[in-house]
PDB file of C-alpha atoms in Angstrom:
ATOM      1  CA  UNK B   1     286.563  23.206 -70.382  1.00  0.00           C
ATOM      2  CA  UNK B   2     286.944  23.732 -66.671  1.00  0.00           C
ATOM      3  CA  UNK B   3     285.684  20.930 -64.293  1.00  0.00           C
ATOM      4  CA  UNK B   4     282.409  21.133 -62.534  1.00  0.00           C
ATOM      5  CA  UNK B   5     283.937  21.700 -58.992  1.00  0.00           C
ATOM      6  CA  UNK B   6     285.909  24.688 -60.449  1.00  0.00           C
ATOM      7  CA  UNK B   7     282.983  26.042 -62.239  1.00  0.00           C
ATOM      8  CA  UNK B   8     280.875  25.950 -59.079  1.00  0.00           C
ATOM      9  CA  UNK B   9     283.661  27.782 -57.189  1.00  0.00           C
ATOM     10  CA  UNK B  10     283.658  30.440 -59.927  1.00  0.00           C
ATOM     11  CA  UNK B  11     279.725  30.706 -59.616  1.00  0.00           C
ATOM     12  CA  UNK B  12     279.919  31.160 -56.049  1.00  0.00           C
ATOM     13  CA  UNK B  13     282.555  33.939 -56.445  1.00  0.00           C
ATOM     14  CA  UNK B  14     280.457  35.686 -59.213  1.00  0.00           C
ATOM     15  CA  UNK B  15     277.302  35.509 -57.075  1.00  0.00           C
ATOM     16  CA  UNK B  16     279.188  37.085 -54.215  1.00  0.00           C
ATOM     17  CA  UNK B  17     280.459  39.960 -56.068  1.00  0.00           C
ATOM     18  CA  UNK B  18     277.174  41.797 -56.635  1.00  0.00           C
ATOM     19  CA  UNK B  19     273.666  41.632 -55.414  1.00  0.00           C
ATOM     20  CA  UNK B  20     272.047  39.824 -58.558  1.00  0.00           C
ATOM     21  CA  UNK B  21     272.923  38.175 -61.974  1.00  0.00           C
ATOM     22  CA  UNK B  22     270.856  37.119 -64.800  1.00  0.00           C
ATOM     23  CA  UNK B  23     271.293  33.756 -66.008  1.00  0.00           C
ATOM     24  CA  UNK B  24     272.480  35.085 -69.326  1.00  0.00           C
ATOM     25  CA  UNK B  25     275.229  37.116 -67.754  1.00  0.00           C
ATOM     26  CA  UNK B  26     276.408  34.205 -65.560  1.00  0.00           C
ATOM     27  CA  UNK B  27     276.582  31.919 -68.641  1.00  0.00           C
ATOM     28  CA  UNK B  28     278.680  34.532 -70.551  1.00  0.00           C
ATOM     29  CA  UNK B  29     281.120  34.875 -67.638  1.00  0.00           C
ATOM     30  CA  UNK B  30     281.412  31.109 -67.144  1.00  0.00           C
ATOM     31  CA  UNK B  31     281.473  30.388 -70.834  1.00  0.00           C
ATOM     32  CA  UNK B  32     278.479  27.748 -70.636  1.00  0.00           C
ATOM     33  CA  UNK B  33     274.922  27.544 -71.562  1.00  0.00           C
ATOM     34  CA  UNK B  34     271.958  28.993 -69.675  1.00  0.00           C
ATOM     35  CA  UNK B  35     270.952  25.365 -69.010  1.00  0.00           C
ATOM     36  CA  UNK B  36     274.277  24.647 -67.354  1.00  0.00           C
ATOM     37  CA  UNK B  37     273.831  27.677 -65.176  1.00  0.00           C
ATOM     38  CA  UNK B  38     270.561  26.313 -64.076  1.00  0.00           C
ATOM     39  CA  UNK B  39     271.988  22.853 -63.303  1.00  0.00           C
ATOM     40  CA  UNK B  40     274.740  24.474 -61.355  1.00  0.00           C
ATOM     41  CA  UNK B  41     272.392  26.573 -59.103  1.00  0.00           C
ATOM     42  CA  UNK B  42     270.363  23.495 -58.472  1.00  0.00           C
ATOM     43  CA  UNK B  43     273.436  21.580 -57.517  1.00  0.00           C
ATOM     44  CA  UNK B  44     274.521  24.476 -55.099  1.00  0.00           C
ATOM     45  CA  UNK B  45     271.078  24.208 -53.577  1.00  0.00           C
ATOM     46  CA  UNK B  46     271.374  20.589 -53.029  1.00  0.00           C
ATOM     47  CA  UNK B  47     274.827  21.193 -51.303  1.00  0.00           C
ATOM     48  CA  UNK B  48     272.937  23.633 -48.873  1.00  0.00           C
ATOM     49  CA  UNK B  49     273.909  26.923 -50.400  1.00  0.00           C
ATOM     50  CA  UNK B  50     271.177  29.550 -50.490  1.00  0.00           C
ATOM     51  CA  UNK B  51     270.731  30.710 -53.984  1.00  0.00           C
ATOM     52  CA  UNK B  52     267.533  32.720 -54.554  1.00  0.00           C
ATOM     53  CA  UNK B  53     265.949  33.555 -57.884  1.00  0.00           C
ATOM     54  CA  UNK B  54     263.367  35.881 -59.245  1.00  0.00           C
ATOM     55  CA  UNK B  55     261.041  34.768 -62.013  1.00  0.00           C
ATOM     56  CA  UNK B  56     260.389  36.387 -65.324  1.00  0.00           C
ATOM     57  CA  UNK B  57     262.563  37.602 -68.145  1.00  0.00           C
ATOM     58  CA  UNK B  58     264.212  40.178 -65.881  1.00  0.00           C
ATOM     59  CA  UNK B  59     264.776  38.034 -63.018  1.00  0.00           C
ATOM     60  CA  UNK B  60     268.206  36.761 -61.794  1.00  0.00           C
ATOM     61  CA  UNK B  61     270.032  34.774 -59.134  1.00  0.00           C
ATOM     62  CA  UNK B  62     271.469  36.068 -55.887  1.00  0.00           C
ATOM     63  CA  UNK B  63     272.909  34.513 -52.769  1.00  0.00           C
ATOM     64  CA  UNK B  64     270.197  34.447 -49.946  1.00  0.00           C
ATOM     65  CA  UNK B  65     270.912  35.153 -46.207  1.00  0.00           C
ATOM     66  CA  UNK B  66     272.734  32.279 -44.794  1.00  0.00           C
ATOM     67  CA  UNK B  67     271.667  30.496 -41.576  1.00  0.00           C
ATOM     68  CA  UNK B  68     272.982  31.198 -38.236  1.00  0.00           C
ATOM     69  CA  UNK B  69     276.709  30.516 -38.333  1.00  0.00           C
ATOM     70  CA  UNK B  70     278.391  28.376 -35.673  1.00  0.00           C
ATOM     71  CA  UNK B  71     281.521  29.865 -34.169  1.00  0.00           C
ATOM     72  CA  UNK B  72     284.708  28.809 -36.036  1.00  0.00           C
ATOM     73  CA  UNK B  73     287.686  28.394 -33.699  1.00  0.00           C
ATOM     74  CA  UNK B  74     290.265  29.362 -36.202  1.00  0.00           C
ATOM     75  CA  UNK B  75     292.017  32.701 -36.830  1.00  0.00           C
ATOM     76  CA  UNK B  76     291.922  34.353 -40.243  1.00  0.00           C
ATOM     77  CA  UNK B  77     295.147  32.786 -41.561  1.00  0.00           C
ATOM     78  CA  UNK B  78     294.100  29.295 -40.262  1.00  0.00           C
ATOM     79  CA  UNK B  79     290.598  29.604 -41.832  1.00  0.00           C
ATOM     80  CA  UNK B  80     292.362  30.623 -45.188  1.00  0.00           C
ATOM     81  CA  UNK B  81     294.723  27.651 -44.929  1.00  0.00           C
ATOM     82  CA  UNK B  82     292.081  25.125 -44.527  1.00  0.00           C
ATOM     83  CA  UNK B  83     289.711  26.762 -47.222  1.00  0.00           C
ATOM     84  CA  UNK B  84     292.659  26.980 -49.678  1.00  0.00           C
ATOM     85  CA  UNK B  85     293.461  23.213 -48.992  1.00  0.00           C
ATOM     86  CA  UNK B  86     289.860  22.195 -49.580  1.00  0.00           C
ATOM     87  CA  UNK B  87     289.636  24.444 -52.689  1.00  0.00           C
ATOM     88  CA  UNK B  88     292.596  22.696 -54.161  1.00  0.00           C
ATOM     89  CA  UNK B  89     291.181  19.300 -53.299  1.00  0.00           C
ATOM     90  CA  UNK B  90     287.985  20.173 -54.898  1.00  0.00           C
ATOM     91  CA  UNK B  91     289.608  21.427 -58.071  1.00  0.00           C
ATOM     92  CA  UNK B  92     292.228  18.710 -58.464  1.00  0.00           C
ATOM     93  CA  UNK B  93     290.272  15.573 -57.435  1.00  0.00           C
ATOM     94  CA  UNK B  94     292.987  14.495 -55.040  1.00  0.00           C
ATOM     95  CA  UNK B  95     290.330  13.147 -52.699  1.00  0.00           C
ATOM     96  CA  UNK B  96     287.855  11.947 -55.264  1.00  0.00           C
ATOM     97  CA  UNK B  97     285.342  13.066 -57.867  1.00  0.00           C
ATOM     98  CA  UNK B  98     282.249  13.126 -55.562  1.00  0.00           C
ATOM     99  CA  UNK B  99     280.559  16.058 -53.682  1.00  0.00           C
ATOM    100  CA  UNK B 100     282.171  15.597 -50.243  1.00  0.00           C
ATOM    101  CA  UNK B 101     285.084  18.032 -50.650  1.00  0.00           C
ATOM    102  CA  UNK B 102     283.148  20.711 -52.393  1.00  0.00           C
ATOM    103  CA  UNK B 103     280.216  20.427 -49.788  1.00  0.00           C
ATOM    104  CA  UNK B 104     282.811  20.865 -47.103  1.00  0.00           C
ATOM    105  CA  UNK B 105     284.321  23.838 -48.617  1.00  0.00           C
ATOM    106  CA  UNK B 106     280.998  25.673 -49.231  1.00  0.00           C
ATOM    107  CA  UNK B 107     280.033  25.073 -45.694  1.00  0.00           C
ATOM    108  CA  UNK B 108     283.316  26.436 -44.469  1.00  0.00           C
ATOM    109  CA  UNK B 109     282.928  29.585 -46.609  1.00  0.00           C
ATOM    110  CA  UNK B 110     279.769  30.464 -44.947  1.00  0.00           C
ATOM    111  CA  UNK B 111     281.735  30.548 -41.651  1.00  0.00           C
ATOM    112  CA  UNK B 112     284.821  32.409 -42.473  1.00  0.00           C
ATOM    113  CA  UNK B 113     285.344  36.086 -41.779  1.00  0.00           C
ATOM    114  CA  UNK B 114     284.442  38.410 -44.668  1.00  0.00           C
ATOM    115  CA  UNK B 115     288.119  39.173 -45.248  1.00  0.00           C
ATOM    116  CA  UNK B 116     288.894  35.544 -45.787  1.00  0.00           C
ATOM    117  CA  UNK B 117     285.960  35.098 -47.954  1.00  0.00           C
ATOM    118  CA  UNK B 118     287.033  37.910 -50.121  1.00  0.00           C
ATOM    119  CA  UNK B 119     290.637  36.456 -50.495  1.00  0.00           C
ATOM    120  CA  UNK B 120     289.052  33.235 -51.602  1.00  0.00           C
ATOM    121  CA  UNK B 121     286.700  34.866 -54.036  1.00  0.00           C
ATOM    122  CA  UNK B 122     289.677  36.659 -55.598  1.00  0.00           C
ATOM    123  CA  UNK B 123     291.487  33.311 -56.100  1.00  0.00           C
ATOM    124  CA  UNK B 124     288.407  31.595 -57.657  1.00  0.00           C
ATOM    125  CA  UNK B 125     287.919  34.260 -60.238  1.00  0.00           C
ATOM    126  CA  UNK B 126     291.531  34.518 -61.359  1.00  0.00           C
ATOM    127  CA  UNK B 127     293.037  31.000 -60.890  1.00  0.00           C
ATOM    128  CA  UNK B 128     292.697  28.533 -63.903  1.00  0.00           C
ATOM    129  CA  UNK B 129     293.469  24.868 -63.905  1.00  0.00           C
ATOM    130  CA  UNK B 130     293.717  22.479 -66.842  1.00  0.00           C
ATOM    131  CA  UNK B 131     292.108  19.153 -66.785  1.00  0.00           C
ATOM    132  CA  UNK B 132     294.379  16.028 -67.238  1.00  0.00           C
ATOM    133  CA  UNK B 133     293.558  13.941 -70.243  1.00  0.00           C
ATOM    134  CA  UNK B 134     292.734  10.325 -69.559  1.00  0.00           C
ATOM    135  CA  UNK B 135     291.929  10.664 -65.947  1.00  0.00           C
ATOM    136  CA  UNK B 136     289.130   8.715 -64.360  1.00  0.00           C
ATOM    137  CA  UNK B 137     286.927  10.142 -61.550  1.00  0.00           C
ATOM    138  CA  UNK B 138     288.114   8.747 -58.134  1.00  0.00           C
ATOM    139  CA  UNK B 139     285.571   8.267 -55.400  1.00  0.00           C
ATOM    140  CA  UNK B 140     286.511   9.591 -52.056  1.00  0.00           C
ATOM    141  CA  UNK B 141     284.538   6.521 -50.460  1.00  0.00           C
ATOM    142  CA  UNK B 142     286.752   4.227 -52.459  1.00  0.00           C
ATOM    143  CA  UNK B 143     289.828   5.941 -51.461  1.00  0.00           C
ATOM    144  CA  UNK B 144     288.860   5.667 -47.843  1.00  0.00           C
ATOM    145  CA  UNK B 145     288.020   2.033 -48.237  1.00  0.00           C
ATOM    146  CA  UNK B 146     291.455   1.295 -49.518  1.00  0.00           C
ATOM    147  CA  UNK B 147     293.220   3.270 -46.692  1.00  0.00           C
ATOM    148  CA  UNK B 148     291.041   1.758 -43.980  1.00  0.00           C
ATOM    149  CA  UNK B 149     291.815  -1.851 -45.265  1.00  0.00           C
ATOM    150  CA  UNK B 150     295.475  -1.125 -45.286  1.00  0.00           C
ATOM    151  CA  UNK B 151     295.264   0.296 -41.720  1.00  0.00           C
ATOM    152  CA  UNK B 152     293.244  -2.626 -40.454  1.00  0.00           C
ATOM    153  CA  UNK B 153     295.231  -5.280 -42.257  1.00  0.00           C
ATOM    154  CA  UNK B 154     292.217  -6.771 -44.139  1.00  0.00           C
ATOM    155  CA  UNK B 155     292.545  -8.609 -47.458  1.00  0.00           C
ATOM    156  CA  UNK B 156     290.655  -7.117 -50.447  1.00  0.00           C
ATOM    157  CA  UNK B 157     289.011  -8.515 -53.447  1.00  0.00           C
ATOM    158  CA  UNK B 158     289.894  -5.959 -56.026  1.00  0.00           C
ATOM    159  CA  UNK B 159     288.195  -5.457 -59.430  1.00  0.00           C
ATOM    160  CA  UNK B 160     290.812  -3.590 -61.642  1.00  0.00           C
ATOM    161  CA  UNK B 161     290.966  -2.242 -65.059  1.00  0.00           C
ATOM    162  CA  UNK B 162     294.267  -2.159 -66.849  1.00  0.00           C
ATOM    163  CA  UNK B 163     295.687   0.243 -69.471  1.00  0.00           C
ATOM    164  CA  UNK B 164     294.008  -1.745 -72.159  1.00  0.00           C
ATOM    165  CA  UNK B 165     290.616  -1.560 -70.313  1.00  0.00           C
ATOM    166  CA  UNK B 166     290.733  -5.304 -69.563  1.00  0.00           C
ATOM    167  CA  UNK B 167     289.144  -5.971 -66.292  1.00  0.00           C
ATOM    168  CA  UNK B 168     290.278  -8.696 -63.645  1.00  0.00           C
ATOM    169  CA  UNK B 169     289.617  -9.631 -60.153  1.00  0.00           C
ATOM    170  CA  UNK B 170     292.326 -10.648 -57.576  1.00  0.00           C
ATOM    171  CA  UNK B 171     292.794 -10.852 -54.013  1.00  0.00           C
ATOM    172  CA  UNK B 172     295.353  -8.419 -52.747  1.00  0.00           C
ATOM    173  CA  UNK B 173     296.885  -7.550 -49.170  1.00  0.00           C
ATOM    174  CA  UNK B 174     296.868  -3.681 -49.080  1.00  0.00           C
ATOM    175  CA  UNK B 175     299.961  -2.206 -47.552  1.00  0.00           C
ATOM    176  CA  UNK B 176     300.142   1.589 -48.359  1.00  0.00           C
ATOM    177  CA  UNK B 177     298.595   4.417 -50.573  1.00  0.00           C
ATOM    178  CA  UNK B 178     301.105   6.625 -52.273  1.00  0.00           C
ATOM    179  CA  UNK B 179     300.285  10.014 -53.820  1.00  0.00           C
ATOM    180  CA  UNK B 180     302.729  11.184 -56.414  1.00  0.00           C
ATOM    181  CA  UNK B 181     301.270  14.699 -56.934  1.00  0.00           C
ATOM    182  CA  UNK B 182     299.445  13.357 -59.867  1.00  0.00           C
ATOM    183  CA  UNK B 183     297.814  10.201 -59.031  1.00  0.00           C
ATOM    184  CA  UNK B 184     297.062   7.788 -56.052  1.00  0.00           C
ATOM    185  CA  UNK B 185     298.674   4.277 -56.247  1.00  0.00           C
ATOM    186  CA  UNK B 186     297.664   1.359 -53.943  1.00  0.00           C
ATOM    187  CA  UNK B 187     300.715  -0.675 -53.035  1.00  0.00           C
ATOM    188  CA  UNK B 188     299.533  -4.243 -52.321  1.00  0.00           C
ATOM    189  CA  UNK B 189     300.658  -7.941 -52.294  1.00  0.00           C
ATOM    190  CA  UNK B 190     299.008  -9.910 -55.030  1.00  0.00           C
ATOM    191  CA  UNK B 191     298.067 -12.930 -53.191  1.00  0.00           C
ATOM    192  CA  UNK B 192     297.804 -15.496 -56.099  1.00  0.00           C
ATOM    193  CA  UNK B 193     300.990 -14.307 -57.708  1.00  0.00           C
ATOM    194  CA  UNK B 194     302.950 -13.872 -54.506  1.00  0.00           C
ATOM    195  CA  UNK B 195     304.485 -10.491 -55.476  1.00  0.00           C
ATOM    196  CA  UNK B 196     304.194  -6.866 -54.720  1.00  0.00           C
ATOM    197  CA  UNK B 197     302.127  -4.657 -57.231  1.00  0.00           C
ATOM    198  CA  UNK B 198     301.245  -1.052 -57.646  1.00  0.00           C
ATOM    199  CA  UNK B 199     297.540  -0.317 -58.617  1.00  0.00           C
ATOM    200  CA  UNK B 200     296.277   3.136 -59.981  1.00  0.00           C
ATOM    201  CA  UNK B 201     293.479   3.794 -57.556  1.00  0.00           C
ATOM    202  CA  UNK B 202     291.557   5.507 -60.375  1.00  0.00           C
ATOM    203  CA  UNK B 203     291.454   2.133 -62.279  1.00  0.00           C
ATOM    204  CA  UNK B 204     290.043   0.240 -59.232  1.00  0.00           C
ATOM    205  CA  UNK B 205     286.462  -0.498 -60.146  1.00  0.00           C
ATOM    206  CA  UNK B 206     285.514  -1.984 -56.873  1.00  0.00           C
ATOM    207  CA  UNK B 207     287.272  -3.219 -53.561  1.00  0.00           C
ATOM    208  CA  UNK B 208     285.629  -5.509 -51.036  1.00  0.00           C
ATOM    209  CA  UNK B 209     286.858  -6.893 -47.910  1.00  0.00           C
ATOM    210  CA  UNK B 210     287.086 -10.781 -47.753  1.00  0.00           C
ATOM    211  CA  UNK B 211     286.999 -11.063 -44.018  1.00  0.00           C
ATOM    212  CA  UNK B 212     290.562 -12.503 -44.010  1.00  0.00           C
ATOM    213  CA  UNK B 213     293.594 -10.721 -42.362  1.00  0.00           C
ATOM    214  CA  UNK B 214     296.593  -9.731 -44.529  1.00  0.00           C
ATOM    215  CA  UNK B 215     299.651 -11.953 -44.579  1.00  0.00           C
ATOM    216  CA  UNK B 216     302.441  -9.319 -44.970  1.00  0.00           C
ATOM    217  CA  UNK B 217     305.975  -9.915 -44.231  1.00  0.00           C
ATOM    218  CA  UNK B 218     309.072  -7.747 -45.142  1.00  0.00           C
ATOM    219  CA  UNK B 219     307.047  -5.126 -47.036  1.00  0.00           C
ATOM    220  CA  UNK B 220     308.768  -3.022 -49.608  1.00  0.00           C
ATOM    221  CA  UNK B 221     309.297   0.744 -49.348  1.00  0.00           C
ATOM    222  CA  UNK B 222     306.032   1.750 -50.950  1.00  0.00           C
ATOM    223  CA  UNK B 223     307.213   5.217 -52.189  1.00  0.00           C
ATOM    224  CA  UNK B 224     310.281   3.549 -53.804  1.00  0.00           C
ATOM    225  CA  UNK B 225     308.239   0.766 -55.468  1.00  0.00           C
ATOM    226  CA  UNK B 226     306.006   3.384 -57.006  1.00  0.00           C
ATOM    227  CA  UNK B 227     308.876   5.447 -58.124  1.00  0.00           C
ATOM    228  CA  UNK B 228     310.170   2.338 -59.969  1.00  0.00           C
ATOM    229  CA  UNK B 229     307.066   1.567 -61.498  1.00  0.00           C
ATOM    230  CA  UNK B 230     306.562   5.210 -62.775  1.00  0.00           C
ATOM    231  CA  UNK B 231     310.016   5.384 -64.283  1.00  0.00           C
ATOM    232  CA  UNK B 232     310.101   1.774 -65.566  1.00  0.00           C
ATOM    233  CA  UNK B 233     308.801   2.711 -69.148  1.00  0.00           C
ATOM    234  CA  UNK B 234     311.379   5.526 -69.712  1.00  0.00           C
ATOM    235  CA  UNK B 235     313.790   5.111 -72.810  1.00  0.00           C
ATOM    236  CA  UNK B 236     316.703   6.637 -71.095  1.00  0.00           C
ATOM    237  CA  UNK B 237     318.016   6.467 -67.429  1.00  0.00           C
ATOM    238  CA  UNK B 238     320.552   8.582 -65.754  1.00  0.00           C
ATOM    239  CA  UNK B 239     322.608   7.583 -62.637  1.00  0.00           C
ATOM    240  CA  UNK B 240     324.085  10.666 -60.818  1.00  0.00           C
ATOM    241  CA  UNK B 241     325.794  11.181 -57.600  1.00  0.00           C
ATOM    242  CA  UNK B 242     324.560  14.062 -55.580  1.00  0.00           C
ATOM    243  CA  UNK B 243     327.117  15.458 -52.946  1.00  0.00           C
ATOM    244  CA  UNK B 244     324.152  15.596 -50.557  1.00  0.00           C
ATOM    245  CA  UNK B 245     322.874  13.272 -47.601  1.00  0.00           C
ATOM    246  CA  UNK B 246     320.038  11.047 -48.765  1.00  0.00           C
ATOM    247  CA  UNK B 247     317.413  12.978 -46.922  1.00  0.00           C
ATOM    248  CA  UNK B 248     318.311  16.188 -48.819  1.00  0.00           C
ATOM    249  CA  UNK B 249     318.693  14.245 -52.030  1.00  0.00           C
ATOM    250  CA  UNK B 250     314.953  13.103 -51.604  1.00  0.00           C
ATOM    251  CA  UNK B 251     313.870  16.644 -51.366  1.00  0.00           C
ATOM    252  CA  UNK B 252     315.632  17.546 -54.544  1.00  0.00           C
ATOM    253  CA  UNK B 253     314.409  14.379 -56.410  1.00  0.00           C
ATOM    254  CA  UNK B 254     311.198  13.121 -54.976  1.00  0.00           C
ATOM    255  CA  UNK B 255     311.105   9.257 -54.122  1.00  0.00           C
ATOM    256  CA  UNK B 256     308.255   8.915 -56.647  1.00  0.00           C
ATOM    257  CA  UNK B 257     310.478  10.475 -59.378  1.00  0.00           C
ATOM    258  CA  UNK B 258     313.717   8.464 -58.835  1.00  0.00           C
ATOM    259  CA  UNK B 259     315.509   5.861 -56.548  1.00  0.00           C
ATOM    260  CA  UNK B 260     317.956   6.820 -53.950  1.00  0.00           C
ATOM    261  CA  UNK B 261     320.875   4.795 -52.529  1.00  0.00           C
ATOM    262  CA  UNK B 262     323.256   6.143 -49.876  1.00  0.00           C
ATOM    263  CA  UNK B 263     326.769   6.783 -50.907  1.00  0.00           C
ATOM    264  CA  UNK B 264     328.619   7.535 -47.634  1.00  0.00           C
ATOM    265  CA  UNK B 265     327.333   9.988 -45.045  1.00  0.00           C
ATOM    266  CA  UNK B 266     327.379  12.944 -47.554  1.00  0.00           C
ATOM    267  CA  UNK B 267     326.517  11.404 -50.840  1.00  0.00           C
ATOM    268  CA  UNK B 268     323.611   9.786 -52.772  1.00  0.00           C
ATOM    269  CA  UNK B 269     323.337   7.778 -55.895  1.00  0.00           C
ATOM    270  CA  UNK B 270     320.092   8.878 -57.742  1.00  0.00           C
ATOM    271  CA  UNK B 271     318.675   7.062 -60.742  1.00  0.00           C
ATOM    272  CA  UNK B 272     315.898   8.715 -62.697  1.00  0.00           C
ATOM    273  CA  UNK B 273     314.387   8.357 -66.162  1.00  0.00           C
ATOM    274  CA  UNK B 274     313.589  10.574 -69.029  1.00  0.00           C
ATOM    275  CA  UNK B 275     312.334  10.622 -72.625  1.00  0.00           C
ATOM    276  CA  UNK B 276     315.894  11.434 -73.987  1.00  0.00           C
ATOM    277  CA  UNK B 277     319.418  12.704 -72.872  1.00  0.00           C
ATOM    278  CA  UNK B 278     318.609  16.318 -73.588  1.00  0.00           C
ATOM    279  CA  UNK B 279     315.513  16.461 -71.412  1.00  0.00           C
ATOM    280  CA  UNK B 280     317.324  14.732 -68.756  1.00  0.00           C
ATOM    281  CA  UNK B 281     320.181  17.035 -68.997  1.00  0.00           C
ATOM    282  CA  UNK B 282     317.875  19.988 -68.616  1.00  0.00           C
ATOM    283  CA  UNK B 283     316.092  18.401 -65.575  1.00  0.00           C
ATOM    284  CA  UNK B 284     319.453  17.732 -63.893  1.00  0.00           C
ATOM    285  CA  UNK B 285     320.689  21.262 -64.423  1.00  0.00           C
ATOM    286  CA  UNK B 286     317.649  22.579 -62.805  1.00  0.00           C
ATOM    287  CA  UNK B 287     318.416  20.847 -59.499  1.00  0.00           C
ATOM    288  CA  UNK B 288     320.578  23.799 -58.843  1.00  0.00           C
ATOM    289  CA  UNK B 289     323.318  21.795 -56.960  1.00  0.00           C
ATOM    290  CA  UNK B 290     326.483  19.976 -58.025  1.00  0.00           C
ATOM    291  CA  UNK B 291     326.159  16.569 -59.345  1.00  0.00           C
ATOM    292  CA  UNK B 292     328.193  14.146 -61.276  1.00  0.00           C
ATOM    293  CA  UNK B 293     326.752  11.939 -63.978  1.00  0.00           C
ATOM    294  CA  UNK B 294     327.826   8.311 -63.651  1.00  0.00           C
ATOM    295  CA  UNK B 295     326.109   6.987 -66.702  1.00  0.00           C
ATOM    296  CA  UNK B 296     325.207   6.958 -69.378  1.00  0.00           C
ATOM    297  CA  UNK B 297     327.637   8.804 -71.632  1.00  0.00           C
ATOM    298  CA  UNK B 298     324.841  10.305 -73.693  1.00  0.00           C
ATOM    299  CA  UNK B 299     323.384  12.124 -70.712  1.00  0.00           C
ATOM    300  CA  UNK B 300     326.964  13.264 -69.536  1.00  0.00           C
ATOM    301  CA  UNK B 301     327.565  14.712 -73.065  1.00  0.00           C
ATOM    302  CA  UNK B 302     324.228  16.398 -73.201  1.00  0.00           C
ATOM    303  CA  UNK B 303     324.856  18.119 -69.676  1.00  0.00           C
ATOM    304  CA  UNK B 304     328.176  19.047 -70.923  1.00  0.00           C
ATOM    305  CA  UNK B 305     326.801  20.671 -74.142  1.00  0.00           C
ATOM    306  CA  UNK B 306     324.256  22.663 -72.205  1.00  0.00           C
ATOM    307  CA  UNK B 307     326.574  23.791 -69.421  1.00  0.00           C
ATOM    308  CA  UNK B 308     329.031  25.083 -72.065  1.00  0.00           C
ATOM    309  CA  UNK B 309     326.391  26.750 -73.996  1.00  0.00           C
ATOM    310  CA  UNK B 310     325.196  28.642 -70.850  1.00  0.00           C
ATOM    311  CA  UNK B 311     328.696  29.493 -69.832  1.00  0.00           C
ATOM    312  CA  UNK B 312     329.468  31.003 -73.260  1.00  0.00           C
ATOM    313  CA  UNK B 313     326.247  33.156 -72.881  1.00  0.00           C
ATOM    314  CA  UNK B 314     327.543  34.682 -69.711  1.00  0.00           C
ATOM    315  CA  UNK B 315     331.157  35.458 -70.816  1.00  0.00           C
ATOM    316  CA  UNK B 316     332.224  39.096 -70.342  1.00  0.00           C
ATOM    317  CA  UNK B 317     331.944  41.108 -73.632  1.00  0.00           C
TER     318      UNK B 317
END
């Protein structure tokens, strides 16, 4: 089942591909019911997209003439880059689950040149995305509120739901928002407990300013804190040395996937977690650069086994 945003993008692409579609034909192409098609058409109209319909059993849907387009001071490649970014945001929910991103995308698509619109339509009709199980919708307004509070240094009263669906209210001093490529996390000081915490943004039920300024001294490295939290539940950890400066090591192993400690000007000690030694060995070999496993022996042995097997497969016959 594709998401509503993805389905609306597919619907726009289909409507753009020929003069008219019956509701039944659209439902078949989108693999939904006629009722869902009617709801999606109504939503497109609410977003300002002109979809016209003809009554009767032989009637259908078609895109109407758009309003007078305002000039867009972007070239074709720039227009495509902005539209693709908005498209991915609409599909992934990176900026929330409400209509803001999708509305902006549909408005932009009415302004871009026909060649750009055709390339976007091709992407919409051929790309597929899978939904992530257990994800909660994230409001763009909530994400903006967290970011603004951190920027302005305002203490928040946070209503938060944990993994066991238990809800609590606490006052926090927000510091940074970290996106891992999968989720947003708020890094904040839990005022009552006096320690730094990470909060999954999609589990924040409500966030209200208290009118008091934050009291932050010696804040942590936000990305590093999130990385430690994400990897804290892994049963196995590997400690390796990369013969790379720390900046390059962070490009190879993202800060949200491991911790990095400088080991001289050209070396970095990286700690990262995994489900078992074999999966960690596979991940390390995919780095594509020399490394040395410092610990544990189980990961070192797994790397040796895999490297030996690969070498054997490539021996001359």
